[in-house]
Short mmCIF file of C-alpha atoms in Angstrom, two decimals:
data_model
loop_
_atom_site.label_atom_id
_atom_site.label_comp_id
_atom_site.label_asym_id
_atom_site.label_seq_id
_atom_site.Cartn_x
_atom_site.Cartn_y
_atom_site.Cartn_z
CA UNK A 247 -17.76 -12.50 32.20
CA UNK A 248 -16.14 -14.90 29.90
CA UNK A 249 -16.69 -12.51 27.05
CA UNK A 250 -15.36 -9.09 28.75
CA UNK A 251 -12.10 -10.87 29.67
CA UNK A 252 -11.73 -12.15 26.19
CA UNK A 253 -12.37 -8.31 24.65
CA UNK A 254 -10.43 -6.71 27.65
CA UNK A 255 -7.52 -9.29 27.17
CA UNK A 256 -7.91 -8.75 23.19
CA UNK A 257 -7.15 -5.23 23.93
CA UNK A 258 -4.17 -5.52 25.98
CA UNK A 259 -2.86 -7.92 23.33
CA UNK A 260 -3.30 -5.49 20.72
CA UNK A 261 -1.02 -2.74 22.29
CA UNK A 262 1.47 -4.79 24.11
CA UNK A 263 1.81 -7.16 20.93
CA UNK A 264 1.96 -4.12 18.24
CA UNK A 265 3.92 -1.98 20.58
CA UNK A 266 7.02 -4.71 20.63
CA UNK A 267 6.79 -6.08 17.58
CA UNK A 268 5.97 -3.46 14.75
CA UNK A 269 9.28 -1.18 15.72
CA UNK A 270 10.80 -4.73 14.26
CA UNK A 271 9.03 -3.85 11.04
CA UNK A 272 8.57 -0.09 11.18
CA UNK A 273 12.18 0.82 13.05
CA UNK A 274 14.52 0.94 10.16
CA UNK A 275 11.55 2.86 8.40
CA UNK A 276 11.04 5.28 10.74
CA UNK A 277 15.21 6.41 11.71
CA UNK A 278 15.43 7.11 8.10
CA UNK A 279 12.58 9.15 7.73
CA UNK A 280 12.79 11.14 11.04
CA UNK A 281 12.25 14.74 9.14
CA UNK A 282 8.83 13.31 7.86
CA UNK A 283 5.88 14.32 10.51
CA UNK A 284 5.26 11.34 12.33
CA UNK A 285 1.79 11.22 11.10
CA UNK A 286 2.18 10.44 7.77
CA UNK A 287 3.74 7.87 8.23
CA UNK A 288 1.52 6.62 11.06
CA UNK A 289 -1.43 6.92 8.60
CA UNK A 290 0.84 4.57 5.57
CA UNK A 291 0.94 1.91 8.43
CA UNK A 292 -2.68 2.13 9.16
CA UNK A 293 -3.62 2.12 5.78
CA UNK A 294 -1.49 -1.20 5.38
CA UNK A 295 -2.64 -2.71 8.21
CA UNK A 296 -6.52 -2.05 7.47
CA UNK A 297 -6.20 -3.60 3.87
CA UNK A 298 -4.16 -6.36 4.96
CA UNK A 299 -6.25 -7.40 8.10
CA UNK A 300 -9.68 -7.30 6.28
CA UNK A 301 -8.26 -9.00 3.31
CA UNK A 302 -7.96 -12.02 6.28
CA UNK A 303 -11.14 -11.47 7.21
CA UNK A 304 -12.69 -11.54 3.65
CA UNK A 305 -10.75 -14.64 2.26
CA UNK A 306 -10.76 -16.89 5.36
CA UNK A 307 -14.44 -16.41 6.68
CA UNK A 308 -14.20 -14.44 9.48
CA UNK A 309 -10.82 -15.06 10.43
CA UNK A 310 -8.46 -12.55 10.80
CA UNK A 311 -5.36 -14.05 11.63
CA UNK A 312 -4.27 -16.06 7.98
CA UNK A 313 -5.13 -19.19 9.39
CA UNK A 314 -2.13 -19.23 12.05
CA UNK A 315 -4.45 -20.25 14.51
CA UNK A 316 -5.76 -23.91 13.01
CA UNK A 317 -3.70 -26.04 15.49
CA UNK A 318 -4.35 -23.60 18.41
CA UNK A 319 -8.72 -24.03 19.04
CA UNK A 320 -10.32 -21.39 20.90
CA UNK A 321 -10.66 -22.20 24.76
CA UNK A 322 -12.61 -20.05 27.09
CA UNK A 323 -10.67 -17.13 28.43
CA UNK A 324 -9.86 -16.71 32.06
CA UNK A 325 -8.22 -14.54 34.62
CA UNK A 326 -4.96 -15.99 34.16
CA UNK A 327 -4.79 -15.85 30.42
CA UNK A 328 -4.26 -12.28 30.95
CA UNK A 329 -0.50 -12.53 32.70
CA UNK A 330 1.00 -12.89 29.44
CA UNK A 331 0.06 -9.14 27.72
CA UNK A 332 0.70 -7.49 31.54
CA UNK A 333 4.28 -8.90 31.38
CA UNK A 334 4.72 -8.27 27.89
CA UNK A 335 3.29 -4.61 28.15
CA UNK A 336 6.09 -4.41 31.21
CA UNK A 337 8.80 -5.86 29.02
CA UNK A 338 8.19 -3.59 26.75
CA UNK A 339 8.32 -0.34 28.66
CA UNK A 340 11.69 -1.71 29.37
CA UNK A 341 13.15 -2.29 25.70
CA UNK A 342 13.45 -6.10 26.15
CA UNK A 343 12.72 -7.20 22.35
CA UNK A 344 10.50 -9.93 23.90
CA UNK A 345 8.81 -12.46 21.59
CA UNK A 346 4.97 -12.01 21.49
CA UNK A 347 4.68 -15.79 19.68
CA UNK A 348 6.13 -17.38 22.74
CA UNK A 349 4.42 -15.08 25.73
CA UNK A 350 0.84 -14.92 24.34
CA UNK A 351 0.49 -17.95 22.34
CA UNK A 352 2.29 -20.08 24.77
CA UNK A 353 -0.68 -20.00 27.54
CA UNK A 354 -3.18 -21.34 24.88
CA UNK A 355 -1.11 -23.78 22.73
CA UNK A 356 -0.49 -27.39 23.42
CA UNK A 357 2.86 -28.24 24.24
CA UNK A 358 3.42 -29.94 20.58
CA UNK A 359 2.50 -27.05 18.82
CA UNK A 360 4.79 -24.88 21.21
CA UNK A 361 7.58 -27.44 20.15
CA UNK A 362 7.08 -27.06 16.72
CA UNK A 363 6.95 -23.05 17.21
CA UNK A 364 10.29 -23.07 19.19
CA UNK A 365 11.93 -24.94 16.36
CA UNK A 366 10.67 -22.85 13.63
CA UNK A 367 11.76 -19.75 15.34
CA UNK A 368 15.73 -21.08 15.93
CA UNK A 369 15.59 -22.61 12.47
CA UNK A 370 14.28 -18.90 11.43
CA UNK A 371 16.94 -16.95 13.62
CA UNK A 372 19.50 -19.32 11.74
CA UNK A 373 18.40 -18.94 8.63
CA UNK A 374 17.91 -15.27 8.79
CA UNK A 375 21.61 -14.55 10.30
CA UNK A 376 23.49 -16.75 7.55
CA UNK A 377 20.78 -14.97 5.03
CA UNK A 378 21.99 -11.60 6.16
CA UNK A 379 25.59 -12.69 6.10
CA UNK A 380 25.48 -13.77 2.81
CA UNK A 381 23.22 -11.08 1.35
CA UNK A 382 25.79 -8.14 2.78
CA UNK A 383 28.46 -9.57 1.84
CA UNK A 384 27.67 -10.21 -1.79
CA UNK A 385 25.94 -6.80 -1.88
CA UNK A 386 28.66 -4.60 -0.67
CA UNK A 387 30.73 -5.57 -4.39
CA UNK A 388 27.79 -2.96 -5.70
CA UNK A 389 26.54 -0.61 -2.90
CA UNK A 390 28.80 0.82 -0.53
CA UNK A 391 26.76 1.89 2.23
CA UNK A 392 29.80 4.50 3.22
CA UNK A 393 29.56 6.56 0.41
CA UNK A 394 27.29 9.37 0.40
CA UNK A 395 23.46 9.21 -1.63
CA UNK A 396 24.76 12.37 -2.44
CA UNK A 397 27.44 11.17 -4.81
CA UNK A 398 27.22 12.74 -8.39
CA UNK A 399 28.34 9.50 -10.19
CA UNK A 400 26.23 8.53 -12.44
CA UNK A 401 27.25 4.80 -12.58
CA UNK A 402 25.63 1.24 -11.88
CA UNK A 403 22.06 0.79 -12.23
CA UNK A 404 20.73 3.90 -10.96
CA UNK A 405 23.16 5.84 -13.16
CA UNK A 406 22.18 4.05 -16.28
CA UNK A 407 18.73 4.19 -15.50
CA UNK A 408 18.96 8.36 -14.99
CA UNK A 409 20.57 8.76 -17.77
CA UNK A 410 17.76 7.39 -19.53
CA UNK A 411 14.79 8.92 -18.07
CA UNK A 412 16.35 12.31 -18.48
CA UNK A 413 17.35 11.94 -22.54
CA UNK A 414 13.51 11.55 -22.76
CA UNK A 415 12.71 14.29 -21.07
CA UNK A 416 11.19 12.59 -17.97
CA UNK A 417 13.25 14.04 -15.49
CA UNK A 418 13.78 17.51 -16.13
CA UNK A 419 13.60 18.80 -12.82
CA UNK A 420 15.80 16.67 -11.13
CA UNK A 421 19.77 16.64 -10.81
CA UNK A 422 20.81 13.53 -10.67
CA UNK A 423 21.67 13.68 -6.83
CA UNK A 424 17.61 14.02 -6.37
CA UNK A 425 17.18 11.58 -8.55
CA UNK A 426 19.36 8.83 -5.99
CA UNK A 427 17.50 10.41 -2.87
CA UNK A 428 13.73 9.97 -4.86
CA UNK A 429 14.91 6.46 -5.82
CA UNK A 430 15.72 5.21 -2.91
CA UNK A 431 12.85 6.85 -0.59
CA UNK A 432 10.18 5.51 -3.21
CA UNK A 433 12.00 2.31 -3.26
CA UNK A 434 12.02 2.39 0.60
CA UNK A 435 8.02 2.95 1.05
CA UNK A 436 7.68 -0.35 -0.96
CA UNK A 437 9.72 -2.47 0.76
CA UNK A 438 8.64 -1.30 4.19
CA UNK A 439 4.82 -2.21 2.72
CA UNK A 440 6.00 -5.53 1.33
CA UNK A 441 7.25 -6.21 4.98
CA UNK A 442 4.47 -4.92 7.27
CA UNK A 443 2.38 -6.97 4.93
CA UNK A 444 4.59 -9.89 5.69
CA UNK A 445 5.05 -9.38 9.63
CA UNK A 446 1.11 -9.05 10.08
CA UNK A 447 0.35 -11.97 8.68
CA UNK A 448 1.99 -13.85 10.88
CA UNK A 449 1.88 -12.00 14.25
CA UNK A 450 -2.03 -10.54 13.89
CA UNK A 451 -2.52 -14.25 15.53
CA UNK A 452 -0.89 -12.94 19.27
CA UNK A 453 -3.50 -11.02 19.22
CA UNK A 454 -6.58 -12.32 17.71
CA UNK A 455 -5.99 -15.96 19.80
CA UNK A 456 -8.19 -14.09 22.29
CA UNK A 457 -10.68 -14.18 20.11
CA UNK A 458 -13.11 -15.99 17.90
CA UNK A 459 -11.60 -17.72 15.33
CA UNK A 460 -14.45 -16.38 13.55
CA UNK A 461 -15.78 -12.43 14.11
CA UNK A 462 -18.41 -10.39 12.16
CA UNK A 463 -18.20 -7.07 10.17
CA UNK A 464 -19.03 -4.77 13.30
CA UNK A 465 -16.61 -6.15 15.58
CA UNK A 466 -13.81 -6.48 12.47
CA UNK A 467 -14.69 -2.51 12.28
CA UNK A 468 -14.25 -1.60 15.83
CA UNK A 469 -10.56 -3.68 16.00
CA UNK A 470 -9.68 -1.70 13.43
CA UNK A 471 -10.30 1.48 14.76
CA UNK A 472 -8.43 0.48 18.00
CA UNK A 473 -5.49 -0.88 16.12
CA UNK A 474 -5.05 2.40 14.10
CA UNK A 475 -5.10 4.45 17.43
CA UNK A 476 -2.37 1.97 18.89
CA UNK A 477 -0.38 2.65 15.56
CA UNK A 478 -0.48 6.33 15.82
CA UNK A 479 -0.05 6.47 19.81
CA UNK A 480 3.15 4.20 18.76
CA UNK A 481 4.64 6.96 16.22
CA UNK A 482 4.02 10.02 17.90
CA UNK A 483 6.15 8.14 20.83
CA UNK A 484 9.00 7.37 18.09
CA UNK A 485 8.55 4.35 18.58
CA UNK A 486 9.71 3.58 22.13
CA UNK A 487 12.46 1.98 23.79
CA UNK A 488 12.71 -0.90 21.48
CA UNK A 489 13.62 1.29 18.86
CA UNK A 490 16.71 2.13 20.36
CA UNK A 491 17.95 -1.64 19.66
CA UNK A 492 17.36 -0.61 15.91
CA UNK A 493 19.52 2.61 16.51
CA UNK A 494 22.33 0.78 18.10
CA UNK A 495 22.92 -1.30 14.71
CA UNK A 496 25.32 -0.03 11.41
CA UNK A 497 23.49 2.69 9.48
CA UNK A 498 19.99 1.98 9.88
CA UNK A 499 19.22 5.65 9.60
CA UNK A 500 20.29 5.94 5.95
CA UNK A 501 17.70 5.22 3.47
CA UNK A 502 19.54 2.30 1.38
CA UNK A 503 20.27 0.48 4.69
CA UNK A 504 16.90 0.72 6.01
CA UNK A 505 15.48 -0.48 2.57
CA UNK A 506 17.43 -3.60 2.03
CA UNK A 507 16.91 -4.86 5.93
CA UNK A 508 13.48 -4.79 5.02
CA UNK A 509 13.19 -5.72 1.48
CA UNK A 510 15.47 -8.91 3.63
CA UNK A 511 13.05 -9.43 6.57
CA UNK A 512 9.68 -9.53 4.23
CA UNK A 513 11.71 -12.52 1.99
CA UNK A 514 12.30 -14.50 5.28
CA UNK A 515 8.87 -13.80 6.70
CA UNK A 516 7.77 -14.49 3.57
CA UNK A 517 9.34 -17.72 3.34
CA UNK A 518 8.22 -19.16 6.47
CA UNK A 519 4.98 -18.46 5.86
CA UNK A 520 4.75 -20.57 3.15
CA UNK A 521 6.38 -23.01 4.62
CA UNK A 522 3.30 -23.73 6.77
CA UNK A 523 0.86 -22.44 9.36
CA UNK A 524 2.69 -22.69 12.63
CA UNK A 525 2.90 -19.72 14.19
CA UNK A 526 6.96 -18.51 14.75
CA UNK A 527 8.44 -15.35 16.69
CA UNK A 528 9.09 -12.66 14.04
CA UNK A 529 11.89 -11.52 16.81
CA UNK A 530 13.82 -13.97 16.85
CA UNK A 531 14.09 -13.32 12.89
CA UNK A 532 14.15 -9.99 13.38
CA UNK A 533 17.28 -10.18 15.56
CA UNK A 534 18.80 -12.78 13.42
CA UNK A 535 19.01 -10.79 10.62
CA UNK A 536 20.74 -7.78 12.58
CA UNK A 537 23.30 -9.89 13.46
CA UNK A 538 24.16 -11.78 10.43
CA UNK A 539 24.26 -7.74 9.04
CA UNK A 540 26.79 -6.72 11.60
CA UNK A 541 28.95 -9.78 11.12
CA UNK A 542 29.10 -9.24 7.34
CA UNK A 543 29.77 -5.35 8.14
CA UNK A 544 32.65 -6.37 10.48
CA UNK A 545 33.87 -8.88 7.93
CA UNK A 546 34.48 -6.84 5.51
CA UNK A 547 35.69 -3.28 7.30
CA UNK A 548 39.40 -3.06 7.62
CA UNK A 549 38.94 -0.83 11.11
CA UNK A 550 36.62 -2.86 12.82
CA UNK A 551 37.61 -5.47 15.21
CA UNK A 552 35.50 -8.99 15.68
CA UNK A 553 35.86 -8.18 19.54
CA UNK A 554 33.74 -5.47 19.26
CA UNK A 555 30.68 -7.30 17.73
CA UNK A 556 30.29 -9.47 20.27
CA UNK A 557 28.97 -7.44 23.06
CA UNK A 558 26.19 -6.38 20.46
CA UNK A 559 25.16 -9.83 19.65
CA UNK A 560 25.34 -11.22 23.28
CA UNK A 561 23.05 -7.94 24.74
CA UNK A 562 20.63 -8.91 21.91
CA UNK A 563 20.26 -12.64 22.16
CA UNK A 564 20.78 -12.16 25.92
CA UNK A 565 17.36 -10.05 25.81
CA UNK A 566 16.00 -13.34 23.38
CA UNK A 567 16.79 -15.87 25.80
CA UNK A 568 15.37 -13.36 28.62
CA UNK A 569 12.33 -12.97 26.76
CA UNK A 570 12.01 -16.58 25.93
CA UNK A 571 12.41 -18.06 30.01
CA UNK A 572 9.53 -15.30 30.88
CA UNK A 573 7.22 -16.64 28.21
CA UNK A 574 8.01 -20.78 29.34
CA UNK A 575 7.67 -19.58 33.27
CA UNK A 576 4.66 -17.71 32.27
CA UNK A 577 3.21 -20.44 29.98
CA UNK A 578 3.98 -23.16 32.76
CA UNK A 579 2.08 -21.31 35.60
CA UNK A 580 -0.90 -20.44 33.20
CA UNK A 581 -1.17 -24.02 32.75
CA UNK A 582 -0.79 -25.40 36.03
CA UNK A 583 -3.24 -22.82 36.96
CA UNK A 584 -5.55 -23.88 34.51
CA UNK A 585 -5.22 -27.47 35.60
CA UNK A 586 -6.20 -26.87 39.28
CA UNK A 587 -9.50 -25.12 38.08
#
């Protein structure tokens, strides 16, 4: 019994966790590529995740989730343990951007780890925000996100760097306003990697806490298989509702835009996962980094008032601290549950 709850849980993890999170990753990706059939680029993010999840598996003996599970032992999985991916899968359905660190990680970790997760996620959402700030700010003295990709300019780096590709011949078939469009979109696909690289290292441990901290080759093979179906399930929905929160923000449908929020999110995910194995909610980052974005964006435009950024970043952090009093009452009646059994 104890192991079909732990593999039936596993599975409900799996969706609910990748469904919620990976639009944080994949969003920006996906509005700017929306003329590309959905199933290429469901089959890039399988690909990634594959390589990057048995790379785990290889390197750390079985374990699949980077080590982000050392503080939090395996306990034997019950009834209750289960709550967590139902609400989550619910929360979901709804848009609420809910973090899976907290809601599923919460109901097995002691409450000194959760501590030390809570403060790693603020320090991240603060760190993420001023990041963004910062990063917009300075870039928009070289990129102006306004101006058309189609622009025939040939100026800055991209100009210089066109004009000397096509004296040697290398571009012959390309006008220089391809050339911007080919740039960017290849330069796009390797920041997105670099990211979803980043983001499952961390958050491949909401969903493998079910589990083993050590699995063997057949059942690494048949998770695999059932995450790539969850991926491509995810795409050919277009992502979902919480996609729309990545639609809602400044541009994130343009190519450039998308590419720098990423290249940004991987460095901060990046980051903290150096900084040491406790797990940390990749949403509350994720949302950080929109909002420092927006701020910078309002900062500097001449037509936009502050007044109007604020009912952006209260809806969003609204949702956070939504998502975040679910995953303490959950975590608190999983526990006190546990305690009378």
């Amino acid at each position: 019994m104890e192991q079909f709850l732990s593999i039936f849980f596993f599975l409900l993890a799996s969706y609910s966790v990748i469904a919620n999170d990976s639009i944080q990753t994949l969003g920006t990706w996906m509005s700017s590529n929306r003329k590309t059939p959905w199933y290429y680029l469901a089959s890039f993010a399988a690909l990634g995740l594959i390589l990057t999840v048995s790379y785990s598996w290889f390197a750390n003996n079985g374990d699949i989730s980077y080590g982000r599970l050392e503080k939090i032992p395996y306990i034997e999985v019950h009834w209750y343990h289960g709550i967590a991916p139902v609400v989550l899968i619910l929360m979901t359905r709804m848009g609420i951007p809910v973090s899976t660190s907290f809601l599923i990680l919460a109901t097995f970790a002691s409450t000194v780890v959760l501590e030390s997760m809570l403060l790693k996620s603020i320090i991240g959402y603060g760190v993420s925000a001023v990041t963004a700030y910062l990063f917009w700010i300075g870039i928009s003295r070289v990129l102006d996100e306004k101006k058309s990709i189609r622009d025939n300019t040939q100026t800055g780096f991209i100009g210089s760097l066109f004009k000397l590709l096509k004296g040697r011949g290398l571009v012959k078939k390309l006008n220089y306003k391809e050339f911007q469009k080919s740039y960017w979109s290849s330069l796009q696909w390797v920041s997105t990697g670099f990211l979803w690289w980043s983001w499952l290292t961390h958050d491949v441990a909401n969903i493998s806490v079910f589990l083993p901290r050590q699995i063997s080759g057949l059942q690494l093979i048949l998770i695999l298989v059932f995450f790539t179906s969850v991926i491509f399930f995810i795409f050919r929905e277009g992502g979902g509702k919480i996609q729309g929160i990545v639609l809602t923000k400044t541009n994130t449908k343009y190519v450039r835009s998308a590419t720098i929020i990423d290249f940004v999110y991987a460095a901060i995910l990046f980051f903290f996962k150096e900084v040491n194995s406790i797990p940390m909610s990749t949403t509350w980052v994720f949302i950080g980094l929109l909002t420092g974005r927006e701020m910078a964006i309002t900062t500097l435009s001449k037509h936009r008032k502050i007044k109007n950024l604020f009912p952006i970043i209260r809806n969003d952090f609204g949702k956070l601290v939504l998502g975040m009093t679910v995953s303490v009452v959950i975590a608190l009646a999983v526990n006190y549950i546990a305690s009378q059994n």
